Short mmCIF file of C-alpha atoms and ligand atoms in Angstrom, two decimals:
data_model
loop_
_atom_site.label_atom_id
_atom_site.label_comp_id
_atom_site.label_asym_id
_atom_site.label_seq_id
_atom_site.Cartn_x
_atom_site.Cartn_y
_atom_site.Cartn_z
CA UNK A 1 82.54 0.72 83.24
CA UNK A 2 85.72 3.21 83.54
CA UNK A 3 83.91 6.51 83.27
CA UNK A 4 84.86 9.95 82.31
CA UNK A 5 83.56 12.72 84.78
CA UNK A 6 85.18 15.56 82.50
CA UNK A 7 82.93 14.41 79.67
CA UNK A 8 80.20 13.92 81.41
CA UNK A 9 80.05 17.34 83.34
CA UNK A 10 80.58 18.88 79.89
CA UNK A 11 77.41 17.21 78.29
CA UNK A 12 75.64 18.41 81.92
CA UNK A 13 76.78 21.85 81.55
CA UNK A 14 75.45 21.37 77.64
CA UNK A 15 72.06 20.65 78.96
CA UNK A 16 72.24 22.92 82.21
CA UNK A 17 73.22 26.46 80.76
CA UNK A 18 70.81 26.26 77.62
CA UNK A 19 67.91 25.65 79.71
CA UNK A 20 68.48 28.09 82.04
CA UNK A 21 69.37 30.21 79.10
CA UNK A 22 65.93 29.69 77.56
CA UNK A 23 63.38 29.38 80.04
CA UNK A 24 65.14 31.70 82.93
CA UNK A 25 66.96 34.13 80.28
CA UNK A 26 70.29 33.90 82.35
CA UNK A 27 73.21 34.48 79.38
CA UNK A 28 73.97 31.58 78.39
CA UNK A 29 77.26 29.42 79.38
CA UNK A 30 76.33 30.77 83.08
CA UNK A 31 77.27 27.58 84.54
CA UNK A 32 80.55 27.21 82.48
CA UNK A 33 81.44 30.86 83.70
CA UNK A 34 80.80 29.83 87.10
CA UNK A 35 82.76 26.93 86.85
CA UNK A 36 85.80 28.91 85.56
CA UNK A 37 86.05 31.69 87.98
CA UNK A 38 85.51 29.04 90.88
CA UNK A 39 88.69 27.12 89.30
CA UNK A 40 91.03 29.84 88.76
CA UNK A 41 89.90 31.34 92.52
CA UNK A 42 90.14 27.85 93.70
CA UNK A 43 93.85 27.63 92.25
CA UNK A 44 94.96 31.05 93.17
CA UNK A 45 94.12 30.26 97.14
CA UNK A 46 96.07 26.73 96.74
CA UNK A 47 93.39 24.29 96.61
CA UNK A 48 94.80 20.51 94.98
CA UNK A 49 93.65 18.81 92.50
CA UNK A 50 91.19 17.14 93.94
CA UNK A 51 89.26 19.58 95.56
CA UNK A 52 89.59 21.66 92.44
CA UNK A 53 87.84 18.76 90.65
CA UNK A 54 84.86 18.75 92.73
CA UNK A 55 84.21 22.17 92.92
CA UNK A 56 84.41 22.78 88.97
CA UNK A 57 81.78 19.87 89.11
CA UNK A 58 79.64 21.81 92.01
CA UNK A 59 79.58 25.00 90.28
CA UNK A 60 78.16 22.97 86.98
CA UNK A 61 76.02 21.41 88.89
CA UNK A 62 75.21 24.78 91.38
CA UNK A 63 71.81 25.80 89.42
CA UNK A 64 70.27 22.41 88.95
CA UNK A 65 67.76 22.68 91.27
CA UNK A 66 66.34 25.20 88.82
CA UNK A 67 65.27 22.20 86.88
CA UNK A 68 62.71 21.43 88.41
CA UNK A 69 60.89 25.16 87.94
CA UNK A 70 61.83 24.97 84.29
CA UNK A 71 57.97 23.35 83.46
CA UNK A 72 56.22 25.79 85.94
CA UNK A 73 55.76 28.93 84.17
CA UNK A 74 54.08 30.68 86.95
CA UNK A 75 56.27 30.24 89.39
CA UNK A 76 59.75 31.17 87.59
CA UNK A 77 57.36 34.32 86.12
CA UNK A 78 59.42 36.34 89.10
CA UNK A 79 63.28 34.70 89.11
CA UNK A 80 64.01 36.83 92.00
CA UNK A 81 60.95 35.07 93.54
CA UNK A 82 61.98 33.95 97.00
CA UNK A 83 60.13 29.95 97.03
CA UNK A 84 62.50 29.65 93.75
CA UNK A 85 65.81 31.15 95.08
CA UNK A 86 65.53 28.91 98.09
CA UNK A 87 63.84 25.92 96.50
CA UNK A 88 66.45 25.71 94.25
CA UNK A 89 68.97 25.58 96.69
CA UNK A 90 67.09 22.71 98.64
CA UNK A 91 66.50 20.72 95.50
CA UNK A 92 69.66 21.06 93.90
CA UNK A 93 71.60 19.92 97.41
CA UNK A 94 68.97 16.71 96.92
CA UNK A 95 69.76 15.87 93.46
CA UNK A 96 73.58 15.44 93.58
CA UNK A 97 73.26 13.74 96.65
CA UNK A 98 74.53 10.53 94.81
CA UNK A 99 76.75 11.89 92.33
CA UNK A 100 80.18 10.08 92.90
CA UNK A 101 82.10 13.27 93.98
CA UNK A 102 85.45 12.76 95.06
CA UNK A 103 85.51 14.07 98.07
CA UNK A 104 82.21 13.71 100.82
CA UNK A 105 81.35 16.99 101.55
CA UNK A 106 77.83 18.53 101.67
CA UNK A 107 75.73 21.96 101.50
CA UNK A 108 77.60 23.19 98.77
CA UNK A 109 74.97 23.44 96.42
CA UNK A 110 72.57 24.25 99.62
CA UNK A 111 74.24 27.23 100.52
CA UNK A 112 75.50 28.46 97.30
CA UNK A 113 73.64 31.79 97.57
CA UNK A 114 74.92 32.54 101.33
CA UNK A 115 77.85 35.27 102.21
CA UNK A 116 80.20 35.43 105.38
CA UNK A 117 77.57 38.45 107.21
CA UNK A 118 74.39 35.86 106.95
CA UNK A 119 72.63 38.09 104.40
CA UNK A 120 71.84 34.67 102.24
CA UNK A 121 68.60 33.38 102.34
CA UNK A 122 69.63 30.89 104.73
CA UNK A 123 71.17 33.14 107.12
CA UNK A 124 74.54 30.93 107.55
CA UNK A 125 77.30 32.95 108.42
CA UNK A 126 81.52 33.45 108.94
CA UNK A 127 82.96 29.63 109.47
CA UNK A 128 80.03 27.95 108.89
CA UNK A 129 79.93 28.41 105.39
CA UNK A 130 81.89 25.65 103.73
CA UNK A 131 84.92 26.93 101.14
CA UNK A 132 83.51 25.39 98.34
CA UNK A 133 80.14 27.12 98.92
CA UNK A 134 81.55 30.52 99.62
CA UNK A 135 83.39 30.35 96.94
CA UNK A 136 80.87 29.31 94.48
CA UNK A 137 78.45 32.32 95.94
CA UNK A 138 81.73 34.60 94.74
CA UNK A 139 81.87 33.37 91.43
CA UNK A 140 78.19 32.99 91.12
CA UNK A 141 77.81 36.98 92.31
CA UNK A 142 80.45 37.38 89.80
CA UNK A 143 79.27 36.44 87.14
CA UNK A 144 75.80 37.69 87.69
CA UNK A 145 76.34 41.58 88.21
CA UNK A 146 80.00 41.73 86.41
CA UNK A 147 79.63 39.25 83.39
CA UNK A 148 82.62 40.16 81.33
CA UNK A 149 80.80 40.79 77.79
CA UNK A 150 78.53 43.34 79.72
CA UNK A 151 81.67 45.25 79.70
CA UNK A 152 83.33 46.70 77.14
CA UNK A 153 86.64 48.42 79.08
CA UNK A 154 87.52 49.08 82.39
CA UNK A 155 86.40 45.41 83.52
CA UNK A 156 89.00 44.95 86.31
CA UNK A 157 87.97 48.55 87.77
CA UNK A 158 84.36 48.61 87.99
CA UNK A 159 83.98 45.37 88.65
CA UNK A 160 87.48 45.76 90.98
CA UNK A 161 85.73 48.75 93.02
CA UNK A 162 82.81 46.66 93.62
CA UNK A 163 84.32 43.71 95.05
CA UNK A 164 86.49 45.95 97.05
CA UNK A 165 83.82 47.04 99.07
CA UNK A 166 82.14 43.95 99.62
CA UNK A 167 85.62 42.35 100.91
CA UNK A 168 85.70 40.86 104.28
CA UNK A 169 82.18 41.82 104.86
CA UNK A 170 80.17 39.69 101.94
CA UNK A 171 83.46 37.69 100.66
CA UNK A 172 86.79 36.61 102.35
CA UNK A 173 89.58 38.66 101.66
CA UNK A 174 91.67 36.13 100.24
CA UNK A 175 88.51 35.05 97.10
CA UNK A 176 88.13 38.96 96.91
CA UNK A 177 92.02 39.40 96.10
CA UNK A 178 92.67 36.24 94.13
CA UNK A 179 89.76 38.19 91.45
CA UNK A 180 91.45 41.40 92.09
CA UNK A 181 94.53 39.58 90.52
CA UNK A 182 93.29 37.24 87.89
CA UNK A 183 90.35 40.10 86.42
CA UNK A 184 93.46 42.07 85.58
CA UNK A 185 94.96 39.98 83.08
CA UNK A 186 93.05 39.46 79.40
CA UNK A 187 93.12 35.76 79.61
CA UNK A 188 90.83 35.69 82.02
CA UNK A 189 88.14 37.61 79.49
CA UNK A 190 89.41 35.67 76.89
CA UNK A 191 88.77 32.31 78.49
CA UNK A 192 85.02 32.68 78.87
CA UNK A 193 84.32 33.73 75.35
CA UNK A 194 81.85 31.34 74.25
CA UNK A 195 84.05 29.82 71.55
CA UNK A 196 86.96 29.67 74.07
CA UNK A 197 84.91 28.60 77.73
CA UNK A 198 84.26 24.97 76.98
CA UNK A 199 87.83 24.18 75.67
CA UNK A 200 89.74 26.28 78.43
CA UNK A 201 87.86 24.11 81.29
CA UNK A 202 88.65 21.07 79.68
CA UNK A 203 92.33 21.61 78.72
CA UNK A 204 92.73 23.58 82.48
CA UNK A 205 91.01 20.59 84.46
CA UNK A 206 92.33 17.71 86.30
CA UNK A 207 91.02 14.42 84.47
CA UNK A 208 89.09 12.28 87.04
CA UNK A 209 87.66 8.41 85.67
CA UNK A 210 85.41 6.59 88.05
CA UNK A 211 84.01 2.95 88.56
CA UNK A 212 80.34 3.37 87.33
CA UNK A 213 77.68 0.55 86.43
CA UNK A 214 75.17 1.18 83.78
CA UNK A 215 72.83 1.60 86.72
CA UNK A 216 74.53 4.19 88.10
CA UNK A 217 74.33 6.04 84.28
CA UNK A 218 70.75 6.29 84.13
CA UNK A 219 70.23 8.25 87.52
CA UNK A 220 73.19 10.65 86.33
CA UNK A 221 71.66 11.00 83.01
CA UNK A 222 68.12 11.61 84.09
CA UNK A 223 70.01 15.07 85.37
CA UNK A 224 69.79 15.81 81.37
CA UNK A 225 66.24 13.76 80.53
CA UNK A 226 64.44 15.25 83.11
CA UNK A 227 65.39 19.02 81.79
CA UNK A 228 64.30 17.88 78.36
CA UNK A 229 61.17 16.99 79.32
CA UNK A 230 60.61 19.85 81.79
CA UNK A 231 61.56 22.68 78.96
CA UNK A 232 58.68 22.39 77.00
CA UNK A 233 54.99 21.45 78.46
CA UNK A 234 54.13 19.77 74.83
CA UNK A 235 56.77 16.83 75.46
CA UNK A 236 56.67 16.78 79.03
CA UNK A 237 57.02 13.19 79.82
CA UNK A 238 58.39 12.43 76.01
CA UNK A 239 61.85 11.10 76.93
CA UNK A 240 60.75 9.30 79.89
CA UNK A 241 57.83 7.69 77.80
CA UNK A 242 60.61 6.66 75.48
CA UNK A 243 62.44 5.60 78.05
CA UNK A 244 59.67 3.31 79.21
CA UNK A 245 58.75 1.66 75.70
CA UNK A 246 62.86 0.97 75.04
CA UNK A 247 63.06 -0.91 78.16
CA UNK A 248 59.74 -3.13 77.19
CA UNK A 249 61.02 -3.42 73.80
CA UNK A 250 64.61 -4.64 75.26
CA UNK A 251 62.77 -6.82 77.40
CA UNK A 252 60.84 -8.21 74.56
CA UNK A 253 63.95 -9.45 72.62
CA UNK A 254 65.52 -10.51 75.71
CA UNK A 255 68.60 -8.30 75.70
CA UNK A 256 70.71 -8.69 78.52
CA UNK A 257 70.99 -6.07 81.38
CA UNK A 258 73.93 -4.11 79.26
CA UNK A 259 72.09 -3.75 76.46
CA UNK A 260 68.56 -3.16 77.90
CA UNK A 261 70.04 -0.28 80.01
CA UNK A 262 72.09 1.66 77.20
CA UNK A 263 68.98 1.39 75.60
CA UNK A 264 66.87 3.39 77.85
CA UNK A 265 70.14 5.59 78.41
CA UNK A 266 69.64 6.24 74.63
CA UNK A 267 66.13 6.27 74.79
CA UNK A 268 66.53 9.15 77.93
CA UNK A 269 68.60 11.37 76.12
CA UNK A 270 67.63 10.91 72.70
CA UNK A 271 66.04 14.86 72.78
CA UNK A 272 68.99 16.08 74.54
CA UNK A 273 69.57 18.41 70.97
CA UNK A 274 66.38 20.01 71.39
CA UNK A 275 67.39 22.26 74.22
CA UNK A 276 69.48 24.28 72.12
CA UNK A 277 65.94 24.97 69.84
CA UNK A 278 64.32 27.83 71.53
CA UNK A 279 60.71 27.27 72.96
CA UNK A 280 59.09 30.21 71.07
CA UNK A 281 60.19 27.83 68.35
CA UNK A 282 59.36 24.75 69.95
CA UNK A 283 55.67 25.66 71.07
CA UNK A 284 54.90 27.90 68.48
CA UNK A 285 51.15 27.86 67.22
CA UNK A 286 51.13 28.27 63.46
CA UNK A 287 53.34 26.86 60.69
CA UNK A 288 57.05 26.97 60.99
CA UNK A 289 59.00 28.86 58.62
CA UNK A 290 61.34 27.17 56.77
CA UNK A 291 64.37 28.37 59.06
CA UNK A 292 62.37 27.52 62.04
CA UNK A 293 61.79 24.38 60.85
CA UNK A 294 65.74 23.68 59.63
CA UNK A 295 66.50 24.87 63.38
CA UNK A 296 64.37 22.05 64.97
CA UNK A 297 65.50 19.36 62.29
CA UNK A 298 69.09 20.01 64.02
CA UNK A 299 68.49 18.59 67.40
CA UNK A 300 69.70 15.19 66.80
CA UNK A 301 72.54 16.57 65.20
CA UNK A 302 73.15 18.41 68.91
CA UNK A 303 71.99 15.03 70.35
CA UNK A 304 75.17 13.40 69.02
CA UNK A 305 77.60 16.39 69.58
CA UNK A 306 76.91 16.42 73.11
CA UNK A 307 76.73 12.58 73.74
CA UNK A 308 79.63 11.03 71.18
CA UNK A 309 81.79 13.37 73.94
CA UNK A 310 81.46 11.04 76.83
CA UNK A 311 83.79 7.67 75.98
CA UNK A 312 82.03 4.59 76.26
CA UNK A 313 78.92 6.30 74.88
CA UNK A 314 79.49 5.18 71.49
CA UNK A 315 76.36 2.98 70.78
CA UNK A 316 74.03 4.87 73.20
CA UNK A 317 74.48 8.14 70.65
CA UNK A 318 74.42 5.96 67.48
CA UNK A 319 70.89 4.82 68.67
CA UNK A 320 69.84 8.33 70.63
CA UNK A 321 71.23 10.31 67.36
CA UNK A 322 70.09 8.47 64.46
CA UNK A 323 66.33 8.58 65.86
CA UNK A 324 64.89 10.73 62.97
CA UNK A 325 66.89 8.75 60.18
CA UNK A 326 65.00 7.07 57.66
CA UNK A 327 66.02 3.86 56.18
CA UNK A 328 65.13 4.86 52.39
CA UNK A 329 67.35 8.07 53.12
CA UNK A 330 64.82 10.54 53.78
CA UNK A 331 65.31 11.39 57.10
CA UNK A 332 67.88 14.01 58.86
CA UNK A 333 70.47 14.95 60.02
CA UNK A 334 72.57 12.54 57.72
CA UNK A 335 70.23 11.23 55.52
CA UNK A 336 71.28 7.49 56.70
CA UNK A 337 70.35 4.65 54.38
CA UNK A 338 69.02 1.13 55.51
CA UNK A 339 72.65 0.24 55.89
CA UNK A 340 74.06 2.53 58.01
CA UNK A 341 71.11 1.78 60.60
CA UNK A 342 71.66 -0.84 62.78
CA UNK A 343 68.64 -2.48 64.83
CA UNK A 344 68.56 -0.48 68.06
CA UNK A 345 68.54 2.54 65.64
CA UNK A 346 65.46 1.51 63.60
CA UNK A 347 63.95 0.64 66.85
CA UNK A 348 64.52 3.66 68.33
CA UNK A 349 62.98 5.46 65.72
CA UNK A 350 59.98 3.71 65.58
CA UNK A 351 59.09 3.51 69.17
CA UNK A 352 59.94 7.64 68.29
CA UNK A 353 57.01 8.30 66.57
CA UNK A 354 54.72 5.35 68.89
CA UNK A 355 55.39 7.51 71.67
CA UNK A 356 54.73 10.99 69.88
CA UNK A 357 51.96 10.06 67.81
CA UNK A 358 49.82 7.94 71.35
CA UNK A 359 51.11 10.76 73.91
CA UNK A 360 48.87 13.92 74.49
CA UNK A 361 49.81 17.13 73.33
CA UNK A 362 48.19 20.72 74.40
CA UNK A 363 46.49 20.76 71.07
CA UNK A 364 45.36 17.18 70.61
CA UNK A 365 44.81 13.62 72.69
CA UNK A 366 47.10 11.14 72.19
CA UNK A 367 45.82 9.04 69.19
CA UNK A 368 44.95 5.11 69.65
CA UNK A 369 47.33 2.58 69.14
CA UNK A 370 45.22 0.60 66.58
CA UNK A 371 45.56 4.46 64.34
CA UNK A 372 49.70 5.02 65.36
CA UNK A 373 50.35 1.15 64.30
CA UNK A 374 48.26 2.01 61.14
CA UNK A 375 50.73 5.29 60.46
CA UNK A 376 53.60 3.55 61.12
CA UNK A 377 52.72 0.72 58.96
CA UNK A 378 52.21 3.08 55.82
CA UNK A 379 55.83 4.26 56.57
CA UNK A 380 56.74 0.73 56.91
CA UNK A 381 55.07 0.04 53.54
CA UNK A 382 56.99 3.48 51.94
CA UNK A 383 59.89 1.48 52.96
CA UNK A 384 60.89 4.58 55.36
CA UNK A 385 61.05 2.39 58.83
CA UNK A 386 61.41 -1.22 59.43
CA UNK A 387 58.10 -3.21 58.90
CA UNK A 388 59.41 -6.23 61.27
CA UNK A 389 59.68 -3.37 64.46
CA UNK A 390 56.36 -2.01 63.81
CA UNK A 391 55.00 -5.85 63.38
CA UNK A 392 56.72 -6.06 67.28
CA UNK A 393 55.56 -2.82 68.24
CA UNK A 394 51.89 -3.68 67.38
CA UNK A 395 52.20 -7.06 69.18
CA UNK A 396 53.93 -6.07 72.55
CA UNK A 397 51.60 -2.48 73.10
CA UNK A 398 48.61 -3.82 71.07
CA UNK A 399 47.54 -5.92 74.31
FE1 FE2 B 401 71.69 29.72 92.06
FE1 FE2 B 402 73.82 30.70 89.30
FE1 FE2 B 403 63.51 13.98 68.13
FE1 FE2 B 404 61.67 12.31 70.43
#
């Protein structure tokens, strides 16, 4: 299928900067921030479109390896900690290793934390930094010590001063001056207000559509599953479980490849919502109040935000978004009715509550399948999901 990079890196970003918001307590839209000052750097010094392209995507993408430390509390207890500064570096280089970039160019992402006097943890040094890394490292140092809603005046001075002396020793002259220009004018505070940053890089980027197979989808996407699942230790392996059951399921009713894989797309990214609900929220141990509880009901609603951007994702978010719907009306966000659920909806909410109610959680064991079929059947019977899925569900897992 023609696909959208623009759309997709947005959803990414979606997924990227509210985790590391969360879990690392870096302000959010870090990524998006990144991405911006790399552009308008990356413009200033002359770079074409195509090169611009790929680095917006790289700085996106530049904290992903983080991902993977997202589920380990002990070792993300010290951010500065050196195994994750490096690791991250190493991982993240790994994990875009297939993403269809435009150009072929490597160790961005791997040396996104080096400067031009070797002082980064890798020790790489002068020309054997590439642009795109260097330049991400700038933008990333930017925004780090001299976000601009830290300041409230004098923005392009102190942060100005700064740079100053850090030019030609940390930073090439020519990144150093191209800030020195663009901090100066308001737009460029402006611009990476949070209502303004997501619009600004989409209206200010080149579009870029590439060839992709479904295939290819669910390795990009896992990106986004796998930082669902790693954000909160009582869903760990949730989506992927999910993901697992929808492709048996698919299998079952012998859909063809198509359809099997934008079901376990769907099923991947069906939580994608919940990282904008805080963890204190998420793993809290009492009752919910009744603002906490409105909070989590909105994921799906987030689910389908982020999704029904990318074209050609149309069915994927019906099925990933309608997954706490309930065909007598009672479920949320919409309060859908029987008709406005279509079958890879219904099933997608059943094999919902399958997978929650048989996978462990901190505070209990995953319950039997003989006692989730019998739950799901009294919900069948309350005409809230479809009794013929849960008749298919008991049959296919009951062996
Ligand atoms: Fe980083
Ligand atoms: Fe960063
Ligand atoms: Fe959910
Ligand atoms: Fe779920």
């Amino acid at each position: 299928m023609k696909f959208c990079l623009n759309h997709f890196l947005s959803a990414v970003s979606f997924a990227l900067d509210y985790a590391e918001n969360d879990v690392f307590g870096v302000p959010l839209n870090h990524g998006k921030r990144v991405a911006y000052i790399a552009w308008r750097v990356g413009q200033r010094i002359g770079l074409g479109d195509d090169d611009i392209f790929d680095l917006v995507s790289l700085a996106i993408l530049h904290d992903i390896g983080l991902s993977k430390y997202i589920g380990n509390k002990e070792r993300i207890a010290d951010f500065a900690n050196y195994e994750v500064i490096q690791g991250h570096c190493v991982i993240g280089e790994q994990s875009i290793k297939k993403y269809p970039f435009l150009k072929k160019e490597q160790n961005i992402i791997l040396y996104h934390h080096e400067c031009l006097d070797g002082s980064g943890f890798f020790h790489i040094s002068g020309n054997d930094l590439p642009l795109k890394a260097q330049i991400i490292s700038f933008a990333d140092y930017i925004d780090t010590h001299f976000q601009v809603n830290k300041f409230y005046g004098g923005y392009a001075e102190r942060a100005g001063n700064k740079i100053l002396s850090l030019r030609d020793r940390k930073y090439a002259a020519t990144l150093c001056d191209a800030f020195l220009d663009l901090s100066r004018q308001p737009c460029y505070r402006l611009d990476q207000q949070p209502e303004n940053i997501y619009t600004c890089l989409h209206r200010g980027l080149p579009e870029r559509t590439v060839n992709l197979s479904y295939e290819d989808l669910i390795w990009m996407t896992e990106i986004m599953s796998d930082i669902v699942d790693a954000k909160s230790r009582f869903t760990w392996r949730h989506s992927k479980g999910l993901a697992e059951k929808a492709g048996t399921m698919a299998a079952f009713y012998q859909y063809d490849s198509v359809q099997r894989t934008k079901l376990v797309l769907a099923a991947n990214l069906h939580d994608l919502g919940k990282l904008l609900i805080p963890n204190r929220i998420l793993e809290a141990n009492r009752a919910l109040t009744e603002d906490e509880f409105a909070l989590v009901q909105s994921h799906t609603y987030y689910t389908r935000q982020v999704l029904s951007q990318i074209d050609g994702f149309e069915d994927i978010t019906e099925w990933a978004a309608n997954h706490h719907e309930k065909l007598d009306g009672s479920g949320y966000p919409y309060g859908k009715t029987a008709a406005q659920l279509d079958f890879n909806s219904r099933l997608m909410g059943c094999l919902d509550i399958y997978q929650a109610l048989t996978e462990d959680r901190p505070y209990r064991a995953g319950m039997s399948h003989a006692k989730a079929i019998g739950i799901m059947r009294e919900m069948a019977d309350g005409g809230r999901i479809d009794a013929g899925i849960v008749h298919d569900v008991q049959d296919v897992f009951g062996g």
